mmCIF file of C-alpha atoms in Angstrom:
data_model
loop_
_atom_site.group_PDB
_atom_site.id
_atom_site.type_symbol
_atom_site.label_atom_id
_atom_site.label_comp_id
_atom_site.label_asym_id
_atom_site.label_seq_id
_atom_site.Cartn_x
_atom_site.Cartn_y
_atom_site.Cartn_z
ATOM 1 C CA UNK A 52 103.951 107.293 191.308
ATOM 2 C CA UNK A 53 107.435 107.773 190.439
ATOM 3 C CA UNK A 54 107.437 106.968 185.881
ATOM 4 C CA UNK A 55 108.291 108.599 182.017
ATOM 5 C CA UNK A 56 105.329 110.502 180.367
ATOM 6 C CA UNK A 57 105.332 111.126 176.322
ATOM 7 C CA UNK A 58 102.768 113.223 175.499
ATOM 8 C CA UNK A 59 100.711 112.796 173.220
ATOM 9 C CA UNK A 60 100.202 109.231 172.377
ATOM 10 C CA UNK A 61 99.324 109.424 169.074
ATOM 11 C CA UNK A 62 100.088 112.178 166.220
ATOM 12 C CA UNK A 63 99.309 113.237 163.350
ATOM 13 C CA UNK A 64 101.357 116.008 160.291
ATOM 14 C CA UNK A 65 101.344 117.472 157.386
ATOM 15 C CA UNK A 66 104.422 117.109 156.019
ATOM 16 C CA UNK A 67 106.788 118.932 156.277
ATOM 17 C CA UNK A 68 105.588 120.702 159.461
ATOM 18 C CA UNK A 69 108.297 120.674 162.543
ATOM 19 C CA UNK A 70 105.913 118.513 165.470
ATOM 20 C CA UNK A 71 107.880 118.386 168.978
ATOM 21 C CA UNK A 72 106.750 115.452 171.293
ATOM 22 C CA UNK A 73 106.858 115.568 174.948
ATOM 23 C CA UNK A 74 108.697 113.435 177.883
ATOM 24 C CA UNK A 75 109.320 114.200 181.437
ATOM 25 C CA UNK A 76 110.747 112.017 183.676
ATOM 26 C CA UNK A 77 110.334 112.299 188.394
ATOM 27 C CA UNK A 78 112.677 109.331 188.374
ATOM 28 C CA UNK A 79 115.826 111.973 189.665
ATOM 29 C CA UNK A 80 117.283 110.292 186.859
ATOM 30 C CA UNK A 81 119.854 112.116 185.423
ATOM 31 C CA UNK A 82 120.175 110.996 182.248
ATOM 32 C CA UNK A 83 117.489 110.386 179.603
ATOM 33 C CA UNK A 84 117.767 109.624 175.560
ATOM 34 C CA UNK A 85 115.447 109.345 172.936
ATOM 35 C CA UNK A 86 114.782 106.320 171.061
ATOM 36 C CA UNK A 87 113.141 105.465 168.105
ATOM 37 C CA UNK A 88 111.041 101.608 166.460
ATOM 38 C CA UNK A 89 110.297 100.646 163.289
ATOM 39 C CA UNK A 90 108.234 97.981 162.225
ATOM 40 C CA UNK A 91 110.977 95.092 162.141
ATOM 41 C CA UNK A 92 113.259 96.771 163.401
ATOM 42 C CA UNK A 93 115.063 97.388 166.873
ATOM 43 C CA UNK A 94 115.399 100.803 168.375
ATOM 44 C CA UNK A 95 117.511 103.039 167.731
ATOM 45 C CA UNK A 96 118.781 105.570 170.033
ATOM 46 C CA UNK A 97 118.763 109.372 168.491
ATOM 47 C CA UNK A 98 120.425 111.554 171.083
ATOM 48 C CA UNK A 99 120.885 111.271 174.765
ATOM 49 C CA UNK A 100 121.944 113.421 176.713
ATOM 50 C CA UNK A 101 123.733 112.729 180.674
ATOM 51 C CA UNK A 102 123.663 115.816 182.822
ATOM 52 C CA UNK A 103 121.580 119.480 182.469
ATOM 53 C CA UNK A 104 122.062 121.934 178.844
ATOM 54 C CA UNK A 105 124.083 118.922 177.342
ATOM 55 C CA UNK A 106 123.062 116.450 175.377
ATOM 56 C CA UNK A 107 124.602 113.878 172.119
ATOM 57 C CA UNK A 108 124.099 112.479 168.873
ATOM 58 C CA UNK A 109 123.098 109.288 168.195
ATOM 59 C CA UNK A 110 123.162 106.677 166.086
ATOM 60 C CA UNK A 111 119.981 108.545 163.557
ATOM 61 C CA UNK A 112 120.043 112.252 164.925
ATOM 62 C CA UNK A 113 119.871 113.791 161.283
ATOM 63 C CA UNK A 114 117.091 115.425 160.811
ATOM 64 C CA UNK A 115 116.404 116.004 164.947
ATOM 65 C CA UNK A 116 116.980 118.470 167.917
ATOM 66 C CA UNK A 117 116.753 118.240 171.132
ATOM 67 C CA UNK A 118 117.083 120.097 173.809
ATOM 68 C CA UNK A 119 117.529 119.482 178.301
ATOM 69 C CA UNK A 120 116.859 122.864 180.405
ATOM 70 C CA UNK A 121 115.486 121.057 183.018
ATOM 71 C CA UNK A 122 116.673 117.735 184.927
ATOM 72 C CA UNK A 123 112.966 116.406 184.156
ATOM 73 C CA UNK A 124 112.058 116.821 180.926
ATOM 74 C CA UNK A 125 113.445 115.767 177.048
ATOM 75 C CA UNK A 126 111.774 117.033 173.766
ATOM 76 C CA UNK A 127 112.713 115.885 170.770
ATOM 77 C CA UNK A 128 111.717 118.129 167.713
ATOM 78 C CA UNK A 129 110.842 116.297 163.974
ATOM 79 C CA UNK A 130 111.768 118.985 161.511
ATOM 80 C CA UNK A 131 110.443 118.849 157.654
ATOM 81 C CA UNK A 132 114.996 118.306 157.244
ATOM 82 C CA UNK A 133 113.519 113.821 158.283
ATOM 83 C CA UNK A 134 112.840 112.023 155.962
ATOM 84 C CA UNK A 135 110.837 109.366 157.113
ATOM 85 C CA UNK A 136 109.344 110.485 160.602
ATOM 86 C CA UNK A 137 106.592 108.097 160.621
ATOM 87 C CA UNK A 138 107.661 106.059 163.569
ATOM 88 C CA UNK A 139 107.611 104.951 167.181
ATOM 89 C CA UNK A 140 109.257 107.087 169.353
ATOM 90 C CA UNK A 141 110.685 105.675 172.596
ATOM 91 C CA UNK A 142 112.250 108.795 175.338
ATOM 92 C CA UNK A 143 114.006 106.157 177.910
ATOM 93 C CA UNK A 144 115.765 107.400 181.615
ATOM 94 C CA UNK A 145 118.479 105.921 184.054
ATOM 95 C CA UNK A 146 120.319 106.998 186.685
ATOM 96 C CA UNK A 147 120.346 108.535 189.873
ATOM 97 C CA UNK A 148 120.148 105.800 192.409
ATOM 98 C CA UNK A 149 119.397 102.870 189.661
ATOM 99 C CA UNK A 150 121.918 101.569 187.639
ATOM 100 C CA UNK A 151 122.753 103.751 184.842
ATOM 101 C CA UNK A 152 122.844 100.834 182.225
ATOM 102 C CA UNK A 153 118.739 99.347 182.860
ATOM 103 C CA UNK A 154 116.874 102.675 181.329
ATOM 104 C CA UNK A 155 112.986 103.093 182.058
ATOM 105 C CA UNK A 156 110.970 103.762 179.434
ATOM 106 C CA UNK A 157 108.005 105.636 178.282
ATOM 107 C CA UNK A 158 104.339 104.787 176.698
ATOM 108 C CA UNK A 159 105.869 105.741 173.916
ATOM 109 C CA UNK A 160 103.852 108.928 170.856
ATOM 110 C CA UNK A 161 103.154 107.026 167.733
ATOM 111 C CA UNK A 162 104.471 110.058 164.273
ATOM 112 C CA UNK A 163 102.118 109.413 161.263
ATOM 113 C CA UNK A 164 102.860 112.498 159.251
ATOM 114 C CA UNK A 165 100.128 112.766 156.278
ATOM 115 C CA UNK B 234 126.070 97.960 160.982
ATOM 116 C CA UNK B 235 123.932 95.546 163.428
ATOM 117 C CA UNK B 236 126.295 94.766 166.640
ATOM 118 C CA UNK B 237 123.834 93.284 168.400
ATOM 119 C CA UNK B 238 121.765 90.465 166.212
ATOM 120 C CA UNK B 239 118.373 87.929 167.198
ATOM 121 C CA UNK B 240 118.537 86.238 164.293
ATOM 122 C CA UNK B 241 114.800 84.760 164.963
ATOM 123 C CA UNK B 242 111.952 87.012 164.588
ATOM 124 C CA UNK B 243 109.712 84.738 166.090
ATOM 125 C CA UNK B 244 109.324 81.600 168.105
ATOM 126 C CA UNK B 245 106.122 80.107 169.467
ATOM 127 C CA UNK B 246 106.170 77.539 172.284
ATOM 128 C CA UNK B 247 103.462 75.227 174.533
ATOM 129 C CA UNK B 248 102.539 76.777 177.307
ATOM 130 C CA UNK B 249 104.339 75.807 180.377
ATOM 131 C CA UNK B 250 107.026 74.806 178.046
ATOM 132 C CA UNK B 251 110.950 76.472 178.692
ATOM 133 C CA UNK B 252 110.523 79.400 175.461
ATOM 134 C CA UNK B 253 114.341 79.956 174.438
ATOM 135 C CA UNK B 254 115.189 83.260 172.938
ATOM 136 C CA UNK B 255 119.390 84.015 171.752
ATOM 137 C CA UNK B 256 120.945 87.213 170.821
ATOM 138 C CA UNK B 257 125.137 87.083 169.079
ATOM 139 C CA UNK B 258 126.610 90.146 168.999
ATOM 140 C CA UNK B 259 130.006 91.225 167.468
ATOM 141 C CA UNK B 260 131.349 94.779 169.934
ATOM 142 C CA UNK B 261 134.300 92.243 172.256
ATOM 143 C CA UNK B 262 133.777 96.343 174.587
ATOM 144 C CA UNK B 263 130.156 95.703 175.261
ATOM 145 C CA UNK B 264 130.568 94.750 178.701
ATOM 146 C CA UNK B 265 126.370 94.717 180.104
ATOM 147 C CA UNK B 266 123.893 92.861 178.262
ATOM 148 C CA UNK B 267 119.927 92.760 178.952
ATOM 149 C CA UNK B 268 116.387 91.833 177.598
ATOM 150 C CA UNK B 269 113.081 93.731 177.517
ATOM 151 C CA UNK B 270 110.151 92.914 176.910
ATOM 152 C CA UNK B 271 107.539 94.935 175.089
ATOM 153 C CA UNK B 272 103.414 94.969 174.827
ATOM 154 C CA UNK B 273 102.365 95.960 171.298
ATOM 155 C CA UNK B 274 102.159 100.157 171.848
ATOM 156 C CA UNK B 275 103.330 100.361 174.846
ATOM 157 C CA UNK B 276 106.767 100.629 176.203
ATOM 158 C CA UNK B 277 109.581 97.814 176.435
ATOM 159 C CA UNK B 278 109.729 97.490 180.137
ATOM 160 C CA UNK B 279 112.821 95.563 182.154
ATOM 161 C CA UNK B 280 113.376 92.478 182.656
ATOM 162 C CA UNK B 281 116.814 90.720 183.351
ATOM 163 C CA UNK B 282 119.610 92.008 182.797
ATOM 164 C CA UNK B 283 123.616 90.247 183.340
ATOM 165 C CA UNK B 284 127.176 91.713 183.502
ATOM 166 C CA UNK B 285 130.572 90.408 181.027
ATOM 167 C CA UNK B 286 131.904 88.852 185.015
ATOM 168 C CA UNK B 287 129.363 86.740 184.948
ATOM 169 C CA UNK B 288 127.809 84.078 182.584
ATOM 170 C CA UNK B 289 124.530 83.291 183.854
ATOM 171 C CA UNK B 290 121.948 85.629 186.418
ATOM 172 C CA UNK B 291 118.254 83.918 187.146
ATOM 173 C CA UNK B 292 115.826 86.085 188.986
ATOM 174 C CA UNK B 293 112.104 84.337 188.925
ATOM 175 C CA UNK B 294 110.894 82.696 185.447
ATOM 176 C CA UNK B 295 113.800 84.877 183.562
ATOM 177 C CA UNK B 296 117.700 83.257 183.771
ATOM 178 C CA UNK B 297 120.325 84.890 181.687
ATOM 179 C CA UNK B 298 123.265 83.100 180.105
ATOM 180 C CA UNK B 299 126.224 84.294 178.325
ATOM 181 C CA UNK B 300 129.100 82.763 176.757
ATOM 182 C CA UNK B 301 131.651 85.867 175.995
ATOM 183 C CA UNK B 302 134.277 83.925 174.201
ATOM 184 C CA UNK B 303 130.868 83.100 171.873
ATOM 185 C CA UNK B 304 129.390 86.365 172.320
ATOM 186 C CA UNK B 305 125.832 84.565 172.669
ATOM 187 C CA UNK B 306 123.497 85.128 175.479
ATOM 188 C CA UNK B 307 120.474 83.919 175.626
ATOM 189 C CA UNK B 308 117.615 83.913 178.052
ATOM 190 C CA UNK B 309 115.787 80.890 178.778
ATOM 191 C CA UNK B 310 111.837 81.509 180.689
ATOM 192 C CA UNK B 311 110.331 78.391 182.739
ATOM 193 C CA UNK B 312 107.457 77.909 182.009
ATOM 194 C CA UNK B 313 106.534 79.436 179.708
ATOM 195 C CA UNK B 314 103.090 81.268 180.107
ATOM 196 C CA UNK B 315 100.265 82.986 177.836
ATOM 197 C CA UNK B 316 101.359 86.834 179.452
ATOM 198 C CA UNK B 317 104.738 86.033 178.639
ATOM 199 C CA UNK B 318 103.982 86.796 174.647
ATOM 200 C CA UNK B 319 105.078 89.954 173.345
ATOM 201 C CA UNK B 320 108.907 91.492 171.743
ATOM 202 C CA UNK B 321 111.024 90.222 173.737
ATOM 203 C CA UNK B 322 114.690 92.143 172.829
ATOM 204 C CA UNK B 323 117.968 91.757 173.740
ATOM 205 C CA UNK B 324 120.161 95.352 174.562
ATOM 206 C CA UNK B 325 124.374 96.031 175.153
ATOM 207 C CA UNK B 326 126.175 98.395 175.679
ATOM 208 C CA UNK B 327 129.982 99.039 176.860
ATOM 209 C CA UNK B 328 129.768 102.974 177.348
ATOM 210 C CA UNK B 329 127.519 105.235 180.087
ATOM 211 C CA UNK B 330 124.181 104.411 178.845
ATOM 212 C CA UNK B 331 124.419 104.024 175.202
ATOM 213 C CA UNK B 332 122.445 100.000 174.279
ATOM 214 C CA UNK B 333 123.127 99.118 171.481
ATOM 215 C CA UNK B 334 119.371 96.463 170.806
ATOM 216 C CA UNK B 335 118.575 93.266 168.947
ATOM 217 C CA UNK B 336 115.493 92.956 165.590
ATOM 218 C CA UNK B 337 113.219 91.624 168.443
ATOM 219 C CA UNK B 338 112.218 88.121 169.036
ATOM 220 C CA UNK B 339 107.819 87.981 169.280
ATOM 221 C CA UNK B 340 106.901 85.296 171.650
ATOM 222 C CA UNK B 341 103.891 83.987 171.081
ATOM 223 C CA UNK B 342 103.036 81.382 173.909
ATOM 224 C CA UNK B 343 100.297 78.906 173.392
ATOM 225 C CA UNK B 344 97.392 76.783 175.441
#
């Protein structure tokens, strides 16, 4: 089954701790993205990557970091510098034999910082 | 500054009737528009899209209309079904892959 997986589904962390969210895709997509959704708001782009070993900041990159060492994987680290980390995080990918404009989303990770 | 706006946070419609969701944008460079459907605690799923060279795209019960001069697009769902109850996001892009999303419209289809 081709798709995007995010783990874990729910994540709890203490304030001041860094936490890494996993995102894996087997769609052979070149591009991958991280979004954040807050209640009553749309999705906001955190980081994106069009090719391996290259990534760009999105609209709200402060307090986050990413890596793209493999085509299939695009982990997101929420650092202690992120002021409001509690949110629903969504990973997406596009490209390959599909349109680059049409992004496919994973199931999301809900991060709660206590 | 939000470049894609969905001004109706919610919409209630009777089963079998038409649902009309609206979306406005401010960036004239946007050339591709998409609608996504989202259930709670799940990722959005792609529904339908339209290129700026077209003014209408239809896929089954779903039709998207684009009015470039008004910078407005709409999604029509006919007939509405209970399974259509979800949050619908409008999105737009002017470059490879960077989508700008609206805040979403919660649709509730009542029996």
